């Protein structure tokens, strides 16, 4: 049961303090840091787990977060840092994101990736110059678009090239069975599937986007293959979810 509304502020403040303490302990474990390198917390969704609310809060509180040492980039998307997902793309990858940007050839994609990498590098330099202690990045497109371990590793390599590291990946999950229908509509029909008739939920192609168990496994594989990344997974219990909402 949800607590009475009058108890929410205290509970939410306590949760925020506990979370900040956890992330600060992770930051402390990152030291000593390589000169010119900045740690980053990367929130990757999944969709339908409150990602939009998190991103709206980050955008609204950008100034206050900066005063506390957390840099929230603006040049990678004002609310959703969706551009960084392109950094992990295979060269032959084509979806609605590349289509909207008129990406037709491998060279077109390489050019786009170079531009995004330069923006990410500039954000890192800006944060270091302002003595910020970490980047905060959020895009659920990282989890819905990067469907292979090699793409996730490529994203990590791009981060390192931009002077970022170590990296803490944050993933929110809910029950895969109850989520498959909504994941099918958001991640396949509207976010990346170019075929006129998307595969039905439960099929292998649909599971590339909708199978959270496999998604977590791929990110864990990529994290284990590196020495400067970690993965936090937060699972919603069924009692915490309300039908039709995140």
Coordinates of N, CA and C in Angstrom, one line a residue:
X1 N 0.8 -1.2 0.0 CA 0.0 0.0 0.0 C 0.9 1.2 0.0
X2 N 0.4 2.3 -0.8 CA 1.2 3.5 -0.7 C 1.0 4.2 0.6
X3 N 2.0 4.9 1.1 CA 1.8 5.6 2.4 C 0.9 6.8 2.2
X4 N 0.3 7.3 3.3 CA -0.5 8.5 3.2 C 0.3 9.7 2.6
X5 N -0.3 10.5 1.8 CA 0.4 11.6 1.1 C 1.2 12.4 2.0
X6 N 0.8 12.6 3.2 CA 1.5 13.5 4.2 C 2.8 12.9 4.6
X7 N 3.1 11.6 4.3 CA 4.4 11.0 4.7 C 5.3 11.0 3.5
X8 N 4.9 11.4 2.3 CA 5.7 11.3 1.1 C 7.0 12.2 1.1
X9 N 6.9 13.5 1.5 CA 8.1 14.3 1.5 C 9.2 13.7 2.2
X10 N 9.0 13.2 3.5 CA 10.0 12.7 4.3 C 10.6 11.4 3.7
X11 N 9.7 10.6 3.2 CA 10.2 9.3 2.6 C 11.0 9.6 1.3
X12 N 10.6 10.5 0.5 CA 11.3 10.8 -0.7 C 12.6 11.5 -0.4
X13 N 12.7 12.4 0.5 CA 13.9 13.0 0.9 C 14.9 12.0 1.4
X14 N 14.4 11.1 2.3 CA 15.3 10.0 2.8 C 15.9 9.2 1.7
X15 N 15.0 8.8 0.7 CA 15.5 8.0 -0.4 C 16.5 8.7 -1.2
X16 N 16.3 10.0 -1.4 CA 17.3 10.8 -2.2 C 18.6 10.9 -1.5
X17 N 18.6 11.1 -0.1 CA 19.8 11.2 0.6 C 20.6 9.8 0.6
X18 N 19.8 8.7 0.7 CA 20.5 7.4 0.7 C 21.1 7.1 -0.7
X19 N 20.4 7.5 -1.8 CA 20.9 7.3 -3.1 C 22.2 8.2 -3.3
X20 N 22.1 9.4 -2.9 CA 23.3 10.3 -3.0 C 24.4 9.7 -2.3
X21 N 24.2 9.2 -1.1 CA 25.3 8.6 -0.4 C 25.9 7.4 -1.1
X22 N 25.0 6.6 -1.7 CA 25.5 5.4 -2.5 C 26.4 5.9 -3.6
X23 N 25.9 6.8 -4.4 CA 26.7 7.3 -5.6 C 28.0 8.0 -5.1
X24 N 27.9 8.7 -4.0 CA 29.1 9.4 -3.5 C 30.2 8.4 -3.1
X25 N 29.7 7.2 -2.5 CA 30.7 6.2 -2.1 C 31.3 5.6 -3.4
X26 N 30.5 5.4 -4.4 CA 31.0 4.9 -5.7 C 32.1 5.9 -6.2
X27 N 31.8 7.2 -6.1 CA 32.8 8.2 -6.6 C 34.1 8.1 -5.8
X28 N 33.9 7.9 -4.5 CA 35.1 7.8 -3.6 C 36.0 6.6 -4.0
X29 N 35.3 5.6 -4.4 CA 36.0 4.3 -4.8 C 36.7 4.5 -6.2
X30 N 36.4 5.6 -6.9 CA 37.0 5.8 -8.2 C 38.4 6.4 -8.1
X31 N 38.8 7.0 -6.9 CA 40.0 7.7 -6.7 C 41.1 6.6 -6.4
X32 N 42.4 6.9 -6.8 CA 42.8 8.1 -7.5 C 42.4 8.1 -9.0
X33 N 41.9 9.2 -9.5 CA 41.5 9.3 -10.9 C 42.6 9.6 -11.8
X34 N 42.5 9.1 -13.1 CA 43.5 9.5 -14.1 C 43.3 11.0 -14.4
X35 N 44.4 11.7 -14.5 CA 44.4 13.1 -14.8 C 43.6 13.4 -16.1
X36 N 42.7 14.4 -16.0 CA 41.9 14.7 -17.1 C 40.7 13.8 -17.4
X37 N 40.4 12.9 -16.5 CA 39.3 12.0 -16.7 C 38.2 12.3 -15.7
X38 N 37.0 12.1 -16.1 CA 35.8 12.5 -15.2 C 34.9 11.3 -15.1
X39 N 34.5 10.9 -13.9 CA 33.5 9.8 -13.8 C 32.2 10.2 -14.3
X40 N 31.4 9.2 -14.7 CA 30.0 9.4 -15.2 C 29.1 8.4 -14.7
X41 N 27.9 8.9 -14.4 CA 26.7 8.0 -14.1 C 25.8 8.0 -15.3
X42 N 25.6 6.8 -15.9 CA 24.9 6.7 -17.1 C 23.6 5.9 -16.9
X43 N 22.4 6.6 -16.9 CA 21.1 6.0 -16.7 C 20.6 5.6 -18.1
X44 N 20.3 4.3 -18.3 CA 20.0 3.7 -19.6 C 18.5 3.2 -19.7
X45 N 17.7 3.7 -18.8 CA 16.3 3.2 -18.8 C 16.1 2.0 -17.9
X46 N 15.2 1.0 -18.2 CA 14.5 0.9 -19.5 C 13.3 1.8 -19.7
X47 N 12.7 1.7 -20.9 CA 11.5 2.5 -21.1 C 10.4 1.9 -20.2
X48 N 9.4 2.8 -19.9 CA 8.3 2.5 -19.0 C 8.8 2.2 -17.6
X49 N 9.9 2.8 -17.2 CA 10.3 2.7 -15.8 C 10.6 4.0 -15.2
X50 N 9.9 5.1 -15.7 CA 10.1 6.4 -15.1 C 11.2 7.2 -15.7
X51 N 11.7 6.8 -16.9 CA 12.9 7.5 -17.5 C 12.6 9.0 -17.8
X52 N 11.4 9.3 -18.3 CA 11.0 10.6 -18.7 C 11.0 11.5 -17.4
X53 N 10.5 11.0 -16.3 CA 10.4 11.7 -15.1 C 11.8 12.0 -14.6
X54 N 12.7 11.1 -14.7 CA 14.1 11.3 -14.2 C 14.7 12.4 -15.1
X55 N 14.5 12.3 -16.4 CA 15.2 13.3 -17.3 C 14.6 14.7 -17.1
X56 N 13.3 14.8 -16.9 CA 12.7 16.1 -16.6 C 13.3 16.7 -15.3
X57 N 13.5 15.8 -14.3 CA 14.0 16.3 -13.1 C 15.5 16.8 -13.2
X58 N 16.3 16.0 -14.0 CA 17.6 16.4 -14.2 C 17.7 17.8 -14.9
X59 N 16.8 18.0 -15.9 CA 16.8 19.2 -16.7 C 16.4 20.4 -15.8
X60 N 15.3 20.2 -15.0 CA 14.8 21.2 -14.1 C 15.8 21.6 -13.0
X61 N 16.5 20.6 -12.5 CA 17.5 20.9 -11.4 C 18.9 21.0 -11.9
X62 N 19.1 21.3 -13.2 CA 20.5 21.3 -13.7 C 21.4 22.3 -12.9
X63 N 20.9 23.4 -12.6 CA 21.7 24.4 -11.9 C 22.0 24.0 -10.5
X64 N 21.0 23.5 -9.8 CA 21.2 23.0 -8.4 C 22.2 21.8 -8.4
X65 N 22.1 20.9 -9.4 CA 23.0 19.8 -9.4 C 24.4 20.2 -9.7
X66 N 24.6 21.3 -10.5 CA 25.9 21.8 -10.8 C 26.5 22.3 -9.6
X67 N 25.7 23.0 -8.7 CA 26.3 23.6 -7.5 C 26.7 22.5 -6.5
X68 N 26.2 21.2 -6.7 CA 26.6 20.1 -5.9 C 27.6 19.2 -6.5
X69 N 28.1 19.7 -7.7 CA 29.2 19.0 -8.4 C 28.8 18.0 -9.4
X70 N 27.6 18.0 -9.8 CA 27.1 17.1 -10.9 C 26.8 17.9 -12.2
X71 N 27.5 17.5 -13.2 CA 27.3 18.2 -14.5 C 26.3 17.4 -15.4
X72 N 25.2 18.1 -15.8 CA 24.2 17.5 -16.7 C 24.4 18.2 -18.0
X73 N 24.9 17.5 -19.1 CA 25.1 18.1 -20.4 C 23.9 18.7 -21.0
X74 N 24.1 19.7 -21.9 CA 23.0 20.3 -22.6 C 23.1 20.0 -24.1
X75 N 24.3 19.8 -24.6 CA 24.5 19.7 -26.1 C 24.2 18.3 -26.7
X76 N 23.9 17.4 -25.8 CA 23.6 16.0 -26.3 C 22.1 15.7 -26.2
X77 N 21.3 16.8 -26.1 CA 19.9 16.7 -25.9 C 19.5 17.4 -24.6
X78 N 18.5 18.3 -24.7 CA 18.2 19.1 -23.5 C 17.7 18.3 -22.4
X79 N 16.9 17.3 -22.6 CA 16.4 16.4 -21.5 C 16.9 15.0 -21.7
X80 N 16.6 14.4 -22.9 CA 17.1 13.0 -23.1 C 18.4 13.1 -23.9
X81 N 19.5 12.6 -23.3 CA 20.8 12.6 -24.0 C 20.8 11.5 -25.0
X82 N 19.9 11.6 -25.9 CA 19.7 10.5 -26.9 C 20.8 10.4 -27.9
X83 N 21.6 11.4 -28.1 CA 22.6 11.4 -29.1 C 23.7 10.4 -28.8
X84 N 24.0 10.1 -27.5 CA 25.1 9.2 -27.2 C 24.9 7.8 -27.6
X85 N 23.7 7.4 -27.8 CA 23.4 6.0 -28.3 C 24.1 5.8 -29.6
X86 N 24.2 6.8 -30.5 CA 24.8 6.6 -31.8 C 26.2 6.2 -31.7
X87 N 26.9 6.5 -30.6 CA 28.3 6.2 -30.5 C 28.6 4.7 -30.4
X88 N 27.6 3.9 -30.1 CA 27.8 2.5 -30.1 C 27.3 1.8 -31.4
X89 N 26.7 2.5 -32.3 CA 26.2 1.8 -33.5 C 27.2 1.1 -34.3
X90 N 26.8 -0.1 -34.9 CA 27.6 -0.7 -35.9 C 27.5 0.2 -37.2
X91 N 28.5 0.1 -38.0 CA 28.6 1.0 -39.1 C 27.4 0.8 -40.1
X92 N 26.9 -0.4 -40.2 CA 25.8 -0.7 -41.1 C 24.5 -0.5 -40.5
X93 N 24.4 -0.1 -39.3 CA 23.1 0.1 -38.6 C 22.3 1.2 -39.2
X94 N 21.0 0.9 -39.5 CA 20.1 1.9 -40.0 C 18.8 1.8 -39.3
X95 N 18.2 2.9 -38.7 CA 16.9 2.8 -38.1 C 16.3 4.2 -38.2
X96 N 15.2 4.5 -37.5 CA 14.5 5.7 -37.6 C 15.4 6.9 -37.2
X97 N 16.3 6.7 -36.3 CA 17.2 7.7 -35.8 C 18.2 8.2 -36.9
X98 N 18.8 7.2 -37.6 CA 19.7 7.5 -38.7 C 18.9 8.1 -39.9
X99 N 17.6 7.6 -40.1 CA 16.8 8.0 -41.2 C 16.4 9.5 -41.0
X100 N 16.1 9.9 -39.8 CA 15.8 11.3 -39.5 C 17.0 12.3 -39.8
X101 N 18.2 11.7 -39.6 CA 19.4 12.5 -39.8 C 20.0 12.3 -41.2
X102 N 19.2 11.7 -42.1 CA 19.6 11.5 -43.5 C 21.0 10.7 -43.6
X103 N 21.2 9.8 -42.7 CA 22.3 8.9 -42.7 C 22.1 7.8 -43.8
X104 N 22.9 7.8 -44.9 CA 22.7 6.9 -45.9 C 23.9 5.9 -46.1
X105 N 25.1 6.4 -45.7 CA 26.3 5.6 -45.9 C 27.0 5.4 -44.6
X106 N 28.0 4.5 -44.6 CA 28.8 4.3 -43.4 C 29.6 5.6 -43.1
X107 N 30.1 6.3 -44.1 CA 30.8 7.6 -43.9 C 29.9 8.6 -43.3
X108 N 28.6 8.6 -43.6 CA 27.7 9.6 -43.0 C 27.6 9.3 -41.5
X109 N 27.5 8.0 -41.1 CA 27.4 7.6 -39.7 C 28.7 7.9 -39.0
X110 N 29.8 7.7 -39.6 CA 31.1 8.0 -39.0 C 31.2 9.5 -38.7
X111 N 30.7 10.3 -39.7 CA 30.8 11.8 -39.5 C 29.9 12.2 -38.3
X112 N 28.7 11.6 -38.2 CA 27.8 11.9 -37.1 C 28.4 11.5 -35.8
X113 N 29.0 10.3 -35.7 CA 29.6 9.8 -34.5 C 30.8 10.7 -34.1
X114 N 31.5 11.2 -35.0 CA 32.6 12.1 -34.7 C 32.1 13.5 -34.1
X115 N 31.0 14.0 -34.7 CA 30.4 15.2 -34.1 C 29.9 15.0 -32.7
X116 N 29.2 13.9 -32.5 CA 28.7 13.6 -31.1 C 29.8 13.4 -30.1
X117 N 30.9 12.7 -30.6 CA 32.0 12.5 -29.7 C 32.7 13.8 -29.3
X118 N 32.8 14.7 -30.2 CA 33.4 16.0 -30.0 C 32.5 16.8 -29.0
X119 N 31.2 16.7 -29.1 CA 30.3 17.4 -28.1 C 30.5 16.8 -26.8
X120 N 30.6 15.5 -26.7 CA 30.8 14.8 -25.4 C 32.1 15.2 -24.8
X121 N 33.1 15.3 -25.6 CA 34.4 15.7 -25.1 C 34.4 17.2 -24.6
X122 N 33.7 18.1 -25.3 CA 33.5 19.4 -24.8 C 32.8 19.5 -23.5
X123 N 31.8 18.7 -23.3 CA 31.0 18.7 -22.1 C 31.9 18.2 -20.9
X124 N 32.8 17.3 -21.2 CA 33.7 16.8 -20.2 C 34.7 17.9 -19.8
X125 N 35.2 18.6 -20.8 CA 36.2 19.6 -20.5 C 35.5 20.7 -19.7
X126 N 34.2 21.1 -20.1 CA 33.5 22.1 -19.3 C 33.3 21.7 -17.9
X127 N 33.0 20.5 -17.6 CA 32.8 20.0 -16.3 C 34.1 20.0 -15.5
X128 N 35.2 19.6 -16.1 CA 36.5 19.6 -15.4 C 36.9 21.0 -15.1
X129 N 36.7 21.9 -16.0 CA 37.1 23.3 -15.8 C 36.3 23.9 -14.6
X130 N 35.0 23.4 -14.4 CA 34.2 24.0 -13.4 C 34.3 23.2 -12.1
X131 N 35.3 22.2 -12.1 CA 35.6 21.4 -10.9 C 34.4 20.5 -10.5
X132 N 33.6 20.1 -11.4 CA 32.6 19.2 -11.1 C 33.2 17.8 -10.9
X133 N 32.5 17.0 -10.1 CA 33.1 15.7 -9.8 C 32.5 14.5 -10.6
X134 N 31.5 14.8 -11.4 CA 30.9 13.7 -12.2 C 29.9 14.2 -13.3
X135 N 29.8 13.4 -14.3 CA 28.7 13.7 -15.3 C 27.5 12.9 -15.0
X136 N 26.3 13.4 -15.2 CA 25.0 12.7 -15.1 C 24.4 12.7 -16.5
X137 N 24.2 11.4 -17.1 CA 23.7 11.2 -18.4 C 22.5 10.3 -18.3
X138 N 21.5 10.6 -19.1 CA 20.3 9.7 -19.1 C 19.7 9.6 -20.5
X139 N 19.6 8.3 -21.0 CA 18.9 8.1 -22.2 C 18.5 6.6 -22.2
X140 N 17.2 6.3 -22.3 CA 16.7 4.9 -22.4 C 17.0 4.4 -23.8
X141 N 17.4 5.2 -24.8 CA 17.7 4.7 -26.1 C 19.0 3.9 -26.1
X142 N 19.8 4.1 -25.1 CA 21.0 3.3 -25.0 C 20.7 1.8 -24.8
X143 N 19.6 1.5 -24.0 CA 19.2 0.2 -23.8 C 18.4 -0.4 -24.9
X144 N 17.5 0.5 -25.6 CA 16.7 -0.1 -26.6 C 17.3 -0.1 -28.0
X145 N 18.4 0.7 -28.2 CA 19.1 0.7 -29.5 C 20.3 -0.2 -29.5
X146 N 21.1 -0.2 -28.4 CA 22.3 -1.0 -28.4 C 22.0 -2.4 -28.0
X147 N 21.7 -3.3 -29.1 CA 21.2 -4.6 -28.8 C 22.2 -5.7 -28.8
X148 N 23.5 -5.3 -28.9 CA 24.6 -6.3 -28.9 C 25.7 -5.8 -28.0
X149 N 26.3 -6.8 -27.4 CA 27.4 -6.5 -26.4 C 28.5 -5.7 -27.1
X150 N 28.8 -6.0 -28.3 CA 29.9 -5.2 -29.0 C 29.5 -3.7 -29.1
X151 N 28.2 -3.4 -29.3 CA 27.8 -2.0 -29.4 C 28.0 -1.3 -28.1
X152 N 27.7 -2.0 -27.0 CA 27.8 -1.4 -25.6 C 29.3 -1.2 -25.4
X153 N 30.2 -2.1 -25.7 CA 31.6 -1.9 -25.5 C 32.1 -0.7 -26.3
X154 N 31.6 -0.6 -27.6 CA 31.9 0.6 -28.4 C 31.5 1.9 -27.8
X155 N 30.4 1.9 -27.1 CA 29.9 3.1 -26.4 C 30.9 3.4 -25.3
X156 N 31.3 2.4 -24.5 CA 32.3 2.6 -23.4 C 33.6 3.2 -24.0
X157 N 34.1 2.6 -25.1 CA 35.3 3.1 -25.7 C 35.2 4.6 -26.1
X158 N 34.0 5.0 -26.6 CA 33.8 6.4 -27.0 C 33.9 7.3 -25.8
X159 N 33.3 6.8 -24.7 CA 33.3 7.6 -23.4 C 34.8 7.8 -23.0
X160 N 35.6 6.8 -23.1 CA 37.0 6.9 -22.7 C 37.7 7.9 -23.6
X161 N 37.4 7.8 -24.9 CA 38.0 8.8 -25.9 C 37.6 10.2 -25.6
X162 N 36.5 10.4 -24.9 CA 36.0 11.7 -24.5 C 36.5 12.2 -23.2
X163 N 37.4 11.3 -22.5 CA 37.9 11.7 -21.2 C 37.0 11.3 -20.1
X164 N 36.2 10.3 -20.3 CA 35.2 9.9 -19.2 C 35.6 8.5 -18.7
X165 N 35.5 8.4 -17.4 CA 35.7 7.2 -16.7 C 36.2 7.4 -15.3
X166 N 35.9 6.5 -14.4 CA 35.0 5.3 -14.6 C 33.6 5.6 -14.8
X167 N 32.8 4.6 -15.2 CA 31.4 4.7 -15.6 C 30.5 3.8 -14.7
X168 N 29.5 4.4 -14.1 CA 28.5 3.6 -13.4 C 27.2 3.6 -14.2
X169 N 26.8 2.4 -14.7 CA 25.6 2.3 -15.5 C 24.4 2.0 -14.5
X170 N 23.3 2.7 -14.7 CA 22.2 2.5 -13.8 C 21.0 2.0 -14.7
X171 N 20.4 0.9 -14.4 CA 19.4 0.3 -15.1 C 18.2 0.0 -14.2
X172 N 17.0 0.5 -14.6 CA 15.8 0.2 -13.9 C 15.0 -0.9 -14.7
X173 N 14.4 -1.8 -13.9 CA 13.7 -2.9 -14.6 C 12.4 -3.2 -13.9
X174 N 11.5 -3.7 -14.7 CA 10.2 -4.2 -14.1 C 9.9 -5.5 -14.7
X175 N 8.9 -6.2 -14.3 CA 8.6 -7.5 -14.7 C 8.5 -7.6 -16.2
X176 N 9.3 -8.5 -16.9 CA 9.4 -8.6 -18.3 C 8.0 -9.0 -18.9
X177 N 7.3 -9.9 -18.3 CA 6.1 -10.4 -18.8 C 5.0 -9.3 -19.0
X178 N 4.9 -8.5 -18.0 CA 3.9 -7.4 -18.0 C 4.3 -6.3 -18.9
X179 N 5.6 -6.2 -19.2 CA 6.1 -5.1 -19.9 C 6.2 -5.3 -21.4
X180 N 6.1 -6.5 -21.9 CA 6.4 -6.8 -23.2 C 5.5 -6.1 -24.2
X181 N 4.3 -5.9 -23.9 CA 3.4 -5.2 -24.9 C 3.8 -3.8 -25.0
X182 N 4.0 -3.1 -23.9 CA 4.4 -1.7 -24.0 C 5.7 -1.5 -24.6
X183 N 6.7 -2.4 -24.3 CA 8.0 -2.3 -24.9 C 7.9 -2.5 -26.4
X184 N 7.0 -3.4 -26.9 CA 6.8 -3.7 -28.3 C 6.4 -2.4 -29.0
X185 N 5.4 -1.7 -28.4 CA 4.9 -0.5 -29.1 C 5.9 0.7 -29.1
X186 N 6.5 0.9 -27.9 CA 7.4 2.0 -27.8 C 8.8 1.8 -28.5
X187 N 9.4 0.6 -28.3 CA 10.7 0.4 -28.7 C 10.8 -0.1 -30.2
X188 N 9.7 -0.8 -30.6 CA 9.8 -1.4 -31.9 C 9.0 -0.5 -32.9
X189 N 7.7 -0.3 -32.7 CA 6.9 0.4 -33.6 C 7.3 1.9 -33.8
X190 N 7.8 2.5 -32.7 CA 8.1 3.9 -32.7 C 9.6 4.3 -32.6
X191 N 10.4 3.3 -32.2 CA 11.8 3.7 -31.9 C 12.8 2.7 -32.6
X192 N 12.8 2.6 -33.8 CA 13.9 1.9 -34.5 C 13.6 0.8 -35.4
X193 N 12.3 0.4 -35.5 CA 12.0 -0.7 -36.3 C 11.4 -0.2 -37.6
X194 N 12.1 -0.4 -38.7 CA 11.7 0.2 -40.0 C 10.7 -0.6 -40.8
X195 N 10.6 -1.9 -40.5 CA 9.7 -2.8 -41.3 C 8.2 -2.3 -41.1
X196 N 7.4 -2.5 -42.1 CA 6.0 -2.0 -42.0 C 5.2 -2.8 -41.0
X197 N 5.6 -4.1 -40.8 CA 4.9 -4.9 -39.8 C 5.8 -5.5 -38.8
X198 N 6.0 -4.8 -37.6 CA 6.9 -5.3 -36.6 C 6.6 -6.7 -36.2
X199 N 7.6 -7.4 -35.7 CA 7.4 -8.8 -35.2 C 6.5 -8.8 -34.0
X200 N 5.7 -9.8 -33.7 CA 4.8 -9.8 -32.6 C 5.6 -10.0 -31.3
X201 N 5.1 -9.6 -30.1 CA 5.8 -9.8 -28.9 C 6.1 -11.2 -28.6
X202 N 7.3 -11.5 -28.1 CA 7.6 -12.9 -27.7 C 8.5 -13.6 -28.8
X203 N 8.5 -13.0 -30.0 CA 9.4 -13.6 -31.0 C 10.8 -13.1 -30.8
X204 N 11.8 -13.9 -31.4 CA 13.2 -13.5 -31.2 C 13.5 -12.1 -31.6
X205 N 13.0 -11.6 -32.7 CA 13.3 -10.3 -33.1 C 12.7 -9.2 -32.1
X206 N 11.5 -9.5 -31.6 CA 10.9 -8.6 -30.7 C 11.7 -8.6 -29.4
X207 N 12.2 -9.8 -29.0 CA 13.0 -9.9 -27.8 C 14.3 -9.2 -27.8
X208 N 14.8 -8.8 -29.0 CA 16.0 -8.0 -29.0 C 15.8 -6.7 -28.3
X209 N 14.5 -6.2 -28.3 CA 14.2 -4.9 -27.6 C 13.4 -5.2 -26.3
X210 N 12.6 -6.2 -26.2 CA 11.7 -6.4 -25.1 C 12.2 -7.3 -24.0
X211 N 13.2 -8.2 -24.2 CA 13.6 -9.1 -23.2 C 14.6 -8.5 -22.2
X212 N 14.1 -8.1 -21.1 CA 14.9 -7.4 -20.1 C 16.0 -8.3 -19.5
X213 N 15.7 -9.6 -19.4 CA 16.7 -10.5 -18.8 C 17.9 -10.5 -19.7
X214 N 17.7 -10.6 -21.0 CA 18.8 -10.6 -22.0 C 19.5 -9.3 -22.1
X215 N 18.7 -8.2 -22.0 CA 19.3 -6.9 -22.0 C 20.2 -6.7 -20.8
X216 N 19.8 -7.1 -19.6 CA 20.7 -7.0 -18.5 C 22.0 -7.9 -18.6
X217 N 21.8 -9.0 -19.2 CA 22.9 -9.9 -19.4 C 24.0 -9.3 -20.4
X218 N 23.5 -8.7 -21.4 CA 24.4 -8.0 -22.4 C 25.2 -6.9 -21.8
X219 N 24.5 -6.1 -21.0 CA 25.2 -5.0 -20.3 C 26.2 -5.5 -19.3
X220 N 25.8 -6.6 -18.6 CA 26.7 -7.2 -17.6 C 27.9 -7.7 -18.3
X221 N 27.8 -8.4 -19.4 CA 28.9 -8.9 -20.2 C 29.9 -7.8 -20.6
X222 N 29.3 -6.7 -21.0 CA 30.2 -5.6 -21.4 C 30.9 -5.0 -20.2
X223 N 30.2 -4.9 -19.1 CA 30.8 -4.3 -17.9 C 31.9 -5.2 -17.4
X224 N 31.7 -6.5 -17.4 CA 32.7 -7.4 -16.9 C 33.9 -7.5 -17.7
X225 N 33.8 -7.1 -19.0 CA 34.9 -7.1 -19.9 C 35.8 -5.9 -19.8
X226 N 35.4 -5.0 -18.9 CA 36.2 -3.7 -18.7 C 36.6 -3.6 -17.3
X227 N 37.5 -2.8 -17.0 CA 38.0 -2.6 -15.6 C 37.5 -1.3 -15.0
X228 N 36.8 -0.4 -15.8 CA 36.4 0.9 -15.3 C 34.9 1.1 -15.3
X229 N 34.1 0.1 -15.4 CA 32.7 0.2 -15.5 C 32.0 -0.6 -14.4
X230 N 30.8 -0.2 -14.0 CA 30.0 -1.0 -13.0 C 28.6 -0.8 -13.4
X231 N 27.8 -1.8 -12.9 CA 26.3 -1.8 -13.2 C 25.5 -1.9 -12.0
X232 N 24.6 -0.9 -11.8 CA 23.5 -1.0 -10.7 C 22.2 -1.3 -11.4
X233 N 21.5 -2.3 -10.9 CA 20.2 -2.7 -11.4 C 19.2 -2.5 -10.3
X234 N 18.1 -1.7 -10.6 CA 17.0 -1.5 -9.7 C 15.8 -2.1 -10.2
X235 N 15.2 -3.1 -9.4 CA 14.0 -3.8 -9.9 C 12.8 -3.3 -9.1
X236 N 11.8 -3.0 -9.9 CA 10.5 -2.6 -9.3 C 9.8 -3.9 -8.8
X237 N 9.2 -3.9 -7.6 CA 8.3 -5.0 -7.2 C 6.9 -4.7 -7.8
X238 N 6.2 -5.8 -7.9 CA 4.8 -5.7 -8.5 C 3.9 -4.7 -7.7
X239 N 4.1 -4.7 -6.4 CA 3.3 -3.8 -5.5 C 3.6 -2.4 -5.8
X240 N 4.8 -2.1 -6.3 CA 5.2 -0.7 -6.5 C 4.7 -0.1 -7.8
X241 N 4.1 -1.0 -8.7 CA 3.6 -0.5 -10.0 C 2.1 -0.4 -10.0
X242 N 1.7 0.6 -10.8 CA 0.2 0.8 -11.0 C 0.0 0.5 -12.5
X243 N -1.1 -0.2 -12.8 CA -1.4 -0.6 -14.1 C -1.5 0.6 -15.0
X244 N -0.7 0.5 -16.2 CA -0.8 1.6 -17.2 C 0.1 2.8 -16.9
X245 N 1.0 2.7 -15.8 CA 1.9 3.8 -15.5 C 3.3 3.2 -15.2
X246 N 4.2 4.1 -15.1 CA 5.6 3.7 -14.7 C 6.0 4.4 -13.4

